[in-house]
XYZ file of C-alpha atoms in Angstrom:
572
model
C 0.000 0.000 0.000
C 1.602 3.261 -1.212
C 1.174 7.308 -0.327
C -2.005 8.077 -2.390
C -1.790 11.554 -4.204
C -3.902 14.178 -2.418
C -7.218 15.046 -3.624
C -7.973 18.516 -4.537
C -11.298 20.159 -2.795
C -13.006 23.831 -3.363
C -14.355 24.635 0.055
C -17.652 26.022 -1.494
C -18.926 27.916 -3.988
C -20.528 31.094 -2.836
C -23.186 33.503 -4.866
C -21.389 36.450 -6.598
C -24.186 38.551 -6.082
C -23.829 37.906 -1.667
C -20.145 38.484 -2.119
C -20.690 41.760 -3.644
C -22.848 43.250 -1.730
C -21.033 42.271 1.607
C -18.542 43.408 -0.344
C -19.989 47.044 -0.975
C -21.094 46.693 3.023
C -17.698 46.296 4.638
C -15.508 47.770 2.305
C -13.215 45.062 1.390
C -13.070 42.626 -2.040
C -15.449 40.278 -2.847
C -12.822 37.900 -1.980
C -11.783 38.876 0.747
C -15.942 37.899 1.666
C -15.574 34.776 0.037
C -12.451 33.737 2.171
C -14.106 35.325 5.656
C -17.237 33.033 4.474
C -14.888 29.870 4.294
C -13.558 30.533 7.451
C -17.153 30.256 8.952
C -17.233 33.740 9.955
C -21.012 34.938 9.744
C -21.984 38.658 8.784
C -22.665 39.818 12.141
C -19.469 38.870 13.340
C -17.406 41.048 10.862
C -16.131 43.412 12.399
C -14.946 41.584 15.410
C -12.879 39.469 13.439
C -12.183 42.358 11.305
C -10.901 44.199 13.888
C -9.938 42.385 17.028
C -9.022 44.762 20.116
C -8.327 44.474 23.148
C -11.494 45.998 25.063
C -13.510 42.525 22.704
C -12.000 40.405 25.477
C -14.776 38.803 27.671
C -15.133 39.270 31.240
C -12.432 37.255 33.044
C -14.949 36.795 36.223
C -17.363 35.204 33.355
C -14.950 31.952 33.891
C -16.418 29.837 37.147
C -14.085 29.247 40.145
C -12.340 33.207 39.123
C -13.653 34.911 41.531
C -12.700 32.473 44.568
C -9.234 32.021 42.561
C -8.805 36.222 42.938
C -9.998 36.691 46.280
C -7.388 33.736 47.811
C -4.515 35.303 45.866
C -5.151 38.366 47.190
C -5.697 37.221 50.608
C -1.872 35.630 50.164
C -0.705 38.591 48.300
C -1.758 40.782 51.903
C -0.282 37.887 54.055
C 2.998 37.818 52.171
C 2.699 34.039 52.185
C 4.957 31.774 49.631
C 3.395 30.733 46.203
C 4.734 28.414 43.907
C 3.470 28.834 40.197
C 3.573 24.841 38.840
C 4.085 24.414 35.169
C 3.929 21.998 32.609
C 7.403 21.663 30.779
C 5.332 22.155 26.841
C 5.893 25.807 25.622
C 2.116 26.433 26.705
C 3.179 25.644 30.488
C 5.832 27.822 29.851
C 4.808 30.664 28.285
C 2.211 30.281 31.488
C 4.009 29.960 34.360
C 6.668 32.760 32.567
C 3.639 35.193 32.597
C 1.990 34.715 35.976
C 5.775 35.036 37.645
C 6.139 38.239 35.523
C 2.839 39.705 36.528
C 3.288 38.723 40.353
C 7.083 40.376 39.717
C 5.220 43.941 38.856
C 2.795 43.164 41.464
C 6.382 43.386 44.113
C 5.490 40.182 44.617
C 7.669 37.492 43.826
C 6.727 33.808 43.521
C 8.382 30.351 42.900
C 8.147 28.854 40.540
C 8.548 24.483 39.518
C 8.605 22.499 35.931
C 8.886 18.869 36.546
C 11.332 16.912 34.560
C 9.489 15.581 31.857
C 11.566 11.859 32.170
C 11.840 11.717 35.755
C 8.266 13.319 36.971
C 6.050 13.158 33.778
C 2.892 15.572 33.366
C 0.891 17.109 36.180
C 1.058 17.652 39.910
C 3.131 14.969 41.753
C 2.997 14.020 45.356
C 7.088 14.445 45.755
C 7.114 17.946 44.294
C 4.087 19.173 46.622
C 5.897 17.731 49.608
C 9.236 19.861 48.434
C 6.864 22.964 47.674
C 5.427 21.937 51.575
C 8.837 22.095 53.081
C 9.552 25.309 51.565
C 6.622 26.821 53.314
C 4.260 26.747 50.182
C 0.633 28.277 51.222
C -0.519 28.313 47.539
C -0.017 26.525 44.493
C -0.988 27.845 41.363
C -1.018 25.270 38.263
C -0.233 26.328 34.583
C -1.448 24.184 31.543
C -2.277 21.085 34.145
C -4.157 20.203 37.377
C -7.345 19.232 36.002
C -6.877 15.838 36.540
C -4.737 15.976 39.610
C -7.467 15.290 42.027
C -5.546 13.000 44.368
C -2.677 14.966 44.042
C -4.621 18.213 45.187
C -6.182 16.552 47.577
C -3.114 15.819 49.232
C -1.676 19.201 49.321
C -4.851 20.024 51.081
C -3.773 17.343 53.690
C -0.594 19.488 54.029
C -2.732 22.431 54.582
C -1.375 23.768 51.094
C -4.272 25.029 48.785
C -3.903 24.804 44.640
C -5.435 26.699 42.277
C -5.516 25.060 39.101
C -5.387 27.082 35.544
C -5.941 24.599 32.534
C -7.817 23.783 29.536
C -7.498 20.227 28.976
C -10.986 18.187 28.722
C -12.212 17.327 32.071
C -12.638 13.258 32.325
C -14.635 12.806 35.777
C -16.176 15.089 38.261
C -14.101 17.678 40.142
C -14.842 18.273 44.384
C -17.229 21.156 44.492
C -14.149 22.552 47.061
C -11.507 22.854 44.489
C -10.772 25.882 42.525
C -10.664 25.231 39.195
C -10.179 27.980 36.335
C -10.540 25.739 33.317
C -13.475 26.769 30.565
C -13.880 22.984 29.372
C -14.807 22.098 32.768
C -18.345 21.207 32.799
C -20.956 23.832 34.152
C -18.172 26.718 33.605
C -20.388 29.394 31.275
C -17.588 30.786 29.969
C -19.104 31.677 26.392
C -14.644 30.555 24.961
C -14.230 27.313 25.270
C -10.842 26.658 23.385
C -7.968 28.651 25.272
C -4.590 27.606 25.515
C -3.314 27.335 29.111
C -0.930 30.695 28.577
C -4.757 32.321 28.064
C -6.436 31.086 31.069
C -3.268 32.234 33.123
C -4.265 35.298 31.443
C -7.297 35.593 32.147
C -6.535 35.217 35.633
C -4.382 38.167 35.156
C -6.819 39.897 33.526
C -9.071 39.376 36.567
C -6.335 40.546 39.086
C -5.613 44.024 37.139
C -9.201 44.600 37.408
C -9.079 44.279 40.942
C -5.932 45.961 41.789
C -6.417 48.548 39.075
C -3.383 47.064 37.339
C -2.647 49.440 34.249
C -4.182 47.785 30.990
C -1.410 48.956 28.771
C 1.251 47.134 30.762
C -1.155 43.958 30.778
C -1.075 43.934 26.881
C 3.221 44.006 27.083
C 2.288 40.363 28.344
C 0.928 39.372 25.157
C 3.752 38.293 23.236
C 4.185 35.526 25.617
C 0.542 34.336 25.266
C 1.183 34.777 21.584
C 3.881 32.559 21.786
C 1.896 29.772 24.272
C -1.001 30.318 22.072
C 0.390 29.256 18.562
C 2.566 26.661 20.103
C -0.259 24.605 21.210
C -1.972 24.503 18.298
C -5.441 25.876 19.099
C -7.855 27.339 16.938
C -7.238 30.310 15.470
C -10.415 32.365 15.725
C -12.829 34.272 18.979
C -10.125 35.320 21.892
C -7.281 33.556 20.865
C -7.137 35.156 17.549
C -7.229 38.720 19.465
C -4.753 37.710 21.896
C -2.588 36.703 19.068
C -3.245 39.443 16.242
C -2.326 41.778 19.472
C 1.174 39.659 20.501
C 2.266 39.607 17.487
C 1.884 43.207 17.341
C 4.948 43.372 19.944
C 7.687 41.372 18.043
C 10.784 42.465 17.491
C 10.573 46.175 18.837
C 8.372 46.042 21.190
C 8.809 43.353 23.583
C 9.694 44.020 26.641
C 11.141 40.752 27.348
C 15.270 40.728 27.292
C 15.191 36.923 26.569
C 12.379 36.951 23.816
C 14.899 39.658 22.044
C 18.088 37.336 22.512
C 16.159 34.496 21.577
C 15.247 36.323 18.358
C 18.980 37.449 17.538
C 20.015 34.072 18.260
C 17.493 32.095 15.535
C 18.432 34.780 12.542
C 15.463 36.851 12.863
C 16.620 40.254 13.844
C 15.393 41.824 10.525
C 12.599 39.592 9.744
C 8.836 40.577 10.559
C 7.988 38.058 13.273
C 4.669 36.179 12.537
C 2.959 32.681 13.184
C 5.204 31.166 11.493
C 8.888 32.261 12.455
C 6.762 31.540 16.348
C 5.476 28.390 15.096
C 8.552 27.134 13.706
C 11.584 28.844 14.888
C 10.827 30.573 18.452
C 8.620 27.774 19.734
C 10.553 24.922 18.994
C 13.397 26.358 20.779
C 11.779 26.867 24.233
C 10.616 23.242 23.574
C 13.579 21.712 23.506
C 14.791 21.824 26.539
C 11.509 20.529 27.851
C 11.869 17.934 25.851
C 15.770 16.668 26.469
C 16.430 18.260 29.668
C 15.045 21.262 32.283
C 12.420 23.358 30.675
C 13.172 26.032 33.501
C 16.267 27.079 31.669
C 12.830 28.836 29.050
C 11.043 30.099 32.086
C 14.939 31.886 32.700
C 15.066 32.804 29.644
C 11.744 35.024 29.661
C 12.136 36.423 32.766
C 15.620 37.226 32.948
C 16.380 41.308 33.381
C 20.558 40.511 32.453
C 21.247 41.005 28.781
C 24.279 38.681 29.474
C 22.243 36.323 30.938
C 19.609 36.513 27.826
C 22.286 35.513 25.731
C 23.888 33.184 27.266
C 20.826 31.196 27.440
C 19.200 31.778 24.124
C 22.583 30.372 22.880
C 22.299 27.372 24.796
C 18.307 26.705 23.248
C 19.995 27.123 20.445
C 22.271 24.629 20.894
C 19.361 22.646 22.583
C 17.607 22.687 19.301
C 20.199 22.023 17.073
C 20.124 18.589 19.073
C 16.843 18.031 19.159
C 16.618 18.153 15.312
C 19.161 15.983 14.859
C 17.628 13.264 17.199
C 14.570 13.586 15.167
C 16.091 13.022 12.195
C 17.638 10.032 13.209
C 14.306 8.372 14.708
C 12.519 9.300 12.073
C 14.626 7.710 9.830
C 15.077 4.740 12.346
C 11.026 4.670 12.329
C 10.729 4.227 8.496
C 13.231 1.167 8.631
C 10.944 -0.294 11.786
C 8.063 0.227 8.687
C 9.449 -1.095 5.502
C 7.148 0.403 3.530
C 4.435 -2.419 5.387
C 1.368 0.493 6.047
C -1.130 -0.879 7.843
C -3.957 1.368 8.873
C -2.521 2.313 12.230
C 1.518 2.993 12.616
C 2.807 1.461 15.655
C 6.858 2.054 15.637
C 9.154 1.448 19.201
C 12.574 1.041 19.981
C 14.795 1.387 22.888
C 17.464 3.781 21.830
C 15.227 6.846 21.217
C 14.371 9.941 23.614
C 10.900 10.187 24.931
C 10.719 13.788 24.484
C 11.331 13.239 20.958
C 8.710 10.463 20.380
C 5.556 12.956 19.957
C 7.533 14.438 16.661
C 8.511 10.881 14.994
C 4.423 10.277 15.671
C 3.663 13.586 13.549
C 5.935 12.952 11.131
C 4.774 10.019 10.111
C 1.032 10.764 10.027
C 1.820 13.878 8.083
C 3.836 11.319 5.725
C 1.209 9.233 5.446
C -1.821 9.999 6.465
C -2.637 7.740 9.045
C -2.872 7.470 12.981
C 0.708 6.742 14.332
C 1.997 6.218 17.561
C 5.731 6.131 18.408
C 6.519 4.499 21.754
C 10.350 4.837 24.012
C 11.244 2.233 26.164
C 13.035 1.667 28.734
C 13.273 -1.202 30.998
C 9.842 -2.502 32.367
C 7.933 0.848 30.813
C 6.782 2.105 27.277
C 6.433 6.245 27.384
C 3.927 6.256 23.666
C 2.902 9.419 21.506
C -0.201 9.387 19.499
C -1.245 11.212 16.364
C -4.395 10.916 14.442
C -6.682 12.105 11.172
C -9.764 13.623 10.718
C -12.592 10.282 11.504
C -10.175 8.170 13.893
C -10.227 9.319 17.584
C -7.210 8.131 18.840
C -8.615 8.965 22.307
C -11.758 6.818 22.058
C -9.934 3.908 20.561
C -6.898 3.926 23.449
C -9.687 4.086 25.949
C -11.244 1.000 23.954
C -7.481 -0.757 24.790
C -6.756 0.541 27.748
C -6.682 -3.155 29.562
C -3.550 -2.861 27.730
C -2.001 0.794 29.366
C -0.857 1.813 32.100
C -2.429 5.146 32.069
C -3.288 7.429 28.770
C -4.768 11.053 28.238
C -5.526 13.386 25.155
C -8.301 13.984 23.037
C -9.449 13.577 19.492
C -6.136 14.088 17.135
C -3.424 13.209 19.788
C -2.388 11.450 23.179
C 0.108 10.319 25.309
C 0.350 6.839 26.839
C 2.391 4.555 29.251
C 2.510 0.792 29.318
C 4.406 -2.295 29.535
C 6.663 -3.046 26.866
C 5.193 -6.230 26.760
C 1.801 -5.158 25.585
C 2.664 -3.321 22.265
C 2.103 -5.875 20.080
C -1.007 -6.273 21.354
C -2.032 -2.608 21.380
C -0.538 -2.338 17.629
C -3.116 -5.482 16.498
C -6.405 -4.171 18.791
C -6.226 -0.283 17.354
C -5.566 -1.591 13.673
C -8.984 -4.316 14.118
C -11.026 -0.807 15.346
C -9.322 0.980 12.564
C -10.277 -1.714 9.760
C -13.933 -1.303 11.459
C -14.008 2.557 10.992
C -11.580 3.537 8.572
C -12.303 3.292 4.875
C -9.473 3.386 2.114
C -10.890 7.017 1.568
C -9.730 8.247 4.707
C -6.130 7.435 3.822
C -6.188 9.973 0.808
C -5.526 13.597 2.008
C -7.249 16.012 1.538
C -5.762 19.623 -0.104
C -8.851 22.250 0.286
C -8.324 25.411 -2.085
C -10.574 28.433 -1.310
C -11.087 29.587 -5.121
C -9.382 30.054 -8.325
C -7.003 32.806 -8.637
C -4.916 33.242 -11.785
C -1.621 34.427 -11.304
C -2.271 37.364 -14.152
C -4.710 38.860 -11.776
C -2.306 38.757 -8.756
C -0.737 42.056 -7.234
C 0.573 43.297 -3.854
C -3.239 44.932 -3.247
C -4.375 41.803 -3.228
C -1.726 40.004 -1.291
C -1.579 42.704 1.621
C -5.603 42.641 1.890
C -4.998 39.047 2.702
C -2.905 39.786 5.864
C -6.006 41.189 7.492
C -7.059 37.494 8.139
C -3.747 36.572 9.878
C -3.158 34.837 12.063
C -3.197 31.810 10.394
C -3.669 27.998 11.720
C -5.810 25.902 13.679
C -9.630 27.318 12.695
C -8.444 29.954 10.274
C -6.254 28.487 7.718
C -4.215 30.174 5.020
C -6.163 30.892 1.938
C -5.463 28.385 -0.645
C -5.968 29.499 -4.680
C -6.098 27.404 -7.486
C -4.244 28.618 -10.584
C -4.821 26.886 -13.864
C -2.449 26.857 -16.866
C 1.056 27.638 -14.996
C 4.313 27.192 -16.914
C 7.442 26.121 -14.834
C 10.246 28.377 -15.870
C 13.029 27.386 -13.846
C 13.657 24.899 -10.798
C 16.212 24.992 -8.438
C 16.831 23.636 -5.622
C 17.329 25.069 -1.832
C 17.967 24.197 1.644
C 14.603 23.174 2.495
C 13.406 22.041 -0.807
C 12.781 23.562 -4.203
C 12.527 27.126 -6.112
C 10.868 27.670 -8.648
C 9.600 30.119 -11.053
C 6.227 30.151 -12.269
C 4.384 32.406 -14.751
C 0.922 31.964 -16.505
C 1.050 31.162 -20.012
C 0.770 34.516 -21.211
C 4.193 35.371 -19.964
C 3.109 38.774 -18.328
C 3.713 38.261 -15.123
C 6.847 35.868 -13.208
C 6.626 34.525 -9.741
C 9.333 33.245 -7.533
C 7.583 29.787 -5.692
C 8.532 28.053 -2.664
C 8.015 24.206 -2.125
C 9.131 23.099 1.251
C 10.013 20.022 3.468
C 10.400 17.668 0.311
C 11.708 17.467 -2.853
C 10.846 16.492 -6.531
C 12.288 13.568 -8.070
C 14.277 13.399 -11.237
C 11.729 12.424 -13.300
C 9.443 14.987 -11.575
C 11.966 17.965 -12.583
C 12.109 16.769 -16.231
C 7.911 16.587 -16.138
C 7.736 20.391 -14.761
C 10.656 21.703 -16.858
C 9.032 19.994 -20.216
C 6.679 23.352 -20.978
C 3.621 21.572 -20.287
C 0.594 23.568 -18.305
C 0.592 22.774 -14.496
C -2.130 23.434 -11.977
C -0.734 25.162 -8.798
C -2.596 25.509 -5.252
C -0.625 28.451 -3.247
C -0.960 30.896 -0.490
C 0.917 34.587 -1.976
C 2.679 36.271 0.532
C 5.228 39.652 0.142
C 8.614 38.941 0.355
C 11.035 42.215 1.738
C 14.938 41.412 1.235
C 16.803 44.476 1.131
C 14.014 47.091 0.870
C 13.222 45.213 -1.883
C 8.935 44.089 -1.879
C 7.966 40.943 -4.342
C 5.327 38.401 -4.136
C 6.237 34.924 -3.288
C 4.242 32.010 -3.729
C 4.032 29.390 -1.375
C 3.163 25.587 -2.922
C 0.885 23.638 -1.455
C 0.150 21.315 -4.616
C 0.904 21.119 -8.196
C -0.058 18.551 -11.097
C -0.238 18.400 -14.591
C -3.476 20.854 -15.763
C -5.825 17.971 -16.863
C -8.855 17.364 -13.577
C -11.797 19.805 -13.443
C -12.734 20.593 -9.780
């Protein structure tokens, strides 16, 4: 069973005549309509997506448990006691903890602060680090990006007579005591009209709720936001409602304006001084290096990083994520490679790779990779000894969360939701687990689900493409989770030239009248021989791409960014 070739799908096909007149209404382009259509974004909520600002925000008191989780940090804040901020060691927990340490810091009042090792301690409150925080003279423990499902831990804290507020936004699995306070807005009876923070925005809105309180000004609350812009995109939530305003406004803070000395080092270090920092240099540059030392070592040395005030100290750390990184990738590369021999090219409908030489915190990247590859749920287990530490990735129509929970006789304990999870088990059990989630998969899986899917928005020939059109199109950044890039269709492209680059190919495109030339970008893999000869022969192409403007040197041009291309022969 190969890689089938992606199908090409138009979103949908809207009336001209609607277009235009929301068009005429709003004062942007019919397309522009078409794409805020697509997106799911109805007519009366325009201008808030439009035009996110800060004072669109809900109510932070809106979120249940807020306005017990205020009123006890206050009452520590006027008895001076100790509070430790507990993070998880994923760039969401730090970006979290990062920000509530900052905001207690301008608040004169310093707090803790504890990542567990990701190896040694795993995810979520332990019993050993709450016995530490204990000894220390802890009063209060705050969570960041886990708690939820710490009950016994909590309630063992409260045997200590140390109280926990938790701030999350992972599904809630069972019932929580009425007595704990919980500030999570997928926890059941919580009204909160957003449901899909990140845990950097539920810290925030917890912030949020303080400055209200203590008259905290607003404007320094928004310097925060390039941290939650960071948390935000890292964790991959959708795109659209508060997290789209909390990130349009971060964003609005890189390079200049950050406040943060280790954000700015950070930058220097990764080659972006003179770049215009957006989703994707956070996505794929910034985030990944705060990652890795969560993932191969002590996450704190990020939480440093963001909160140190020393310029020598900025750098000195930024150089060693850096460094951190540079590992991480090649580890990855190595596994993954390592993972495609476990394969030989055998697909069945779930991928279930293991070995005991690779890195746990690497696993949950081999498991993306090879679903992105292809498409198909993969899991990638580490083991060690008597224990299996798994990573799960999934597709659109498999739950990889329902069918672990339909195996779990066979784990040791598991947690995630729809599109990815973690796991632990006995080595001994894998071949099991690989045989019981391929029988569910053969049961729900059809060989239709195993074609990708490439959705285009509408057909835009490259004649009628200019930088008017290309900088309207930035109005609907940021783009991911929820609110895609838009995707055009472009019939009839010649292939000029090809060439090929660090991270995959170059080409240069025009439509077959010759007018107008485009330099195009295909990334991450490259064509084959026979491929090159195909596009080079003068035959018409079709091309899905996302235009973008490209500044080098003061210089503005459009670049095109591939997302498909095939010989100009299907109708869609």
């Amino acid at each position: 069973m190969g890689i089938a070739e992606p199908k090409w799908i138009l979103r949908k096909k809207w009336e001209e005549e609607k277009c235009r007149t929301l068009s005429q209404k709003w004062g942007v382009s019919p397309l522009l309509v078409k794409l805020l259509l697509n997106r799911g974004v109805e007519e009366d909520s325009f201008e808030s997506y439009l035009f996110p600002s800060f004072d669109k925000l809900y109510d932070p008191f809106f979120m249940e448990g807020m306005e017990e989780a205020v009123n006890r940090i206050l009452l520590s804040i006027s008895r001076k006691e100790r509070v430790l901020i507990y993070g998880d060691f994923d760039v969401d927990g730090i970006t979290a903890t990062s920000l509530l340490l900052k905001f207690m810091r301008d608040l004169k009042f310093p707090s803790f602060y504890y990542i567990p090792h990701r190896q040694s301690e795993g995810y979520g409150l332990n019993k050993e680090a709450i016995k530490k925080a204990f000894a220390k003279k802890i009063k209060l423990i705050i969570t960041c990006d886990c708690g939820t499902s710490s009950i016994e831990e909590i309630k063992f804290a409260h045997s200590l007579g140390v109280e926990v507020i938790v701030t999350d936004h992972h599904r809630v699995e069972r019932p929580l005591p009425p007595e704990f306070i919980v500030l999570n807005p997928q926890k059941p009876g919580c009204s909160y009209p957003f449901k899909e923070l990140s845990g950097v925005g539920v810290a925030f809105k917890l912030c949020q709720a303080l400055s209200q309180r203590l008259d905290f000004p607003t404007e320094n609350l928004k310097s925060y936001l390039d941290i939650v812009a960071i948390g935000t995109l890292a964790d991959m939530v959708p795109l659209y409602g508060e997290n789209r305003i909390l990130v349009k406004l971060g964003l609005e803070n890189f390079p200049s304006h950050t406040t943060s000395l280790g954000l700015r080092a950070l930058i220097n270090a990764a080659g972006l001084l003179d770049r215009k920092i957006e989703e994707n240099e956070i996505g794929y540059i910034l985030a990944p290096r705060l990652n890795a030392c969560g993932r191969l070592s002590l996450a704190k040395t990020a939480v440093k990083l963001l909160l140190t005030n020393s310029t020598k100290e900025a750098f000195s750390l930024a150089r060693k994520l850096n460094s951190e990184n540079s590992r991480r990738q090649n580890l990855e590369k190595k596994m993954c490679q390592e993972a495609e021999q476990i394969l030989s090219g055998k697909l069945r409908p779930v991928l279930v790779v293991a070995s005991k030489n690779w890195h746990p915190g690497v696993i949950g990247l081999v498991a993306s990779y090879l679903k992105e590859k292809y498409h198909r749920p993969a899991l990638a287990l580490s083991i060690e000894k008597d224990k299996a530490r798994g990573s799960a990735r999934s597709i659109p129509g498999f739950s990889i969360f329902e069918a672990l929970t339909k195996c779990s006789h066979l784990l040791t304990s598991f947690g995630g939701h729809q599109m990815a999870a973690g796991l632990t088990m006995s080595p001994h059990n894998i071949e099991k687990l690989e045989e019981e989630l391929n029988s569910i998969a053969e049961k729900i899986l059809s060989p239709e689900d195993f074609i990708p899917c490439r959705f285009f928005d509408t057909e835009l020939h490259l004649g009628h493409l200019d930088t008017t059109v290309v900088e309207e199109l930035q109005v609907l950044s940021p783009f991911g989770p929820g609110n895609p890039e838009p995707v055009f269709l472009a019939r009839g492209v010649k292939i000029v030239h090809l060439q090929k680059i660090n991270r995959g190919e170059k080409l240069i495109v025009t439509d077959f009248s010759e007018k107008k030339e485009f330099e195009a970008l295909k990334f991450n893999n490259f064509f084959e021989d026979k491929e090159k000869k195909n596009l080079l022969s003068g035959k018409p192409f079709d091309l899905l791409y996302f235009p973008k403007l490209n500044v080098w040197r003061g210089r503005c041009s459009i670049q095109l960014d591939i997302k498909g291309i095939k010989e100009g022969l299907d109708e869609f």
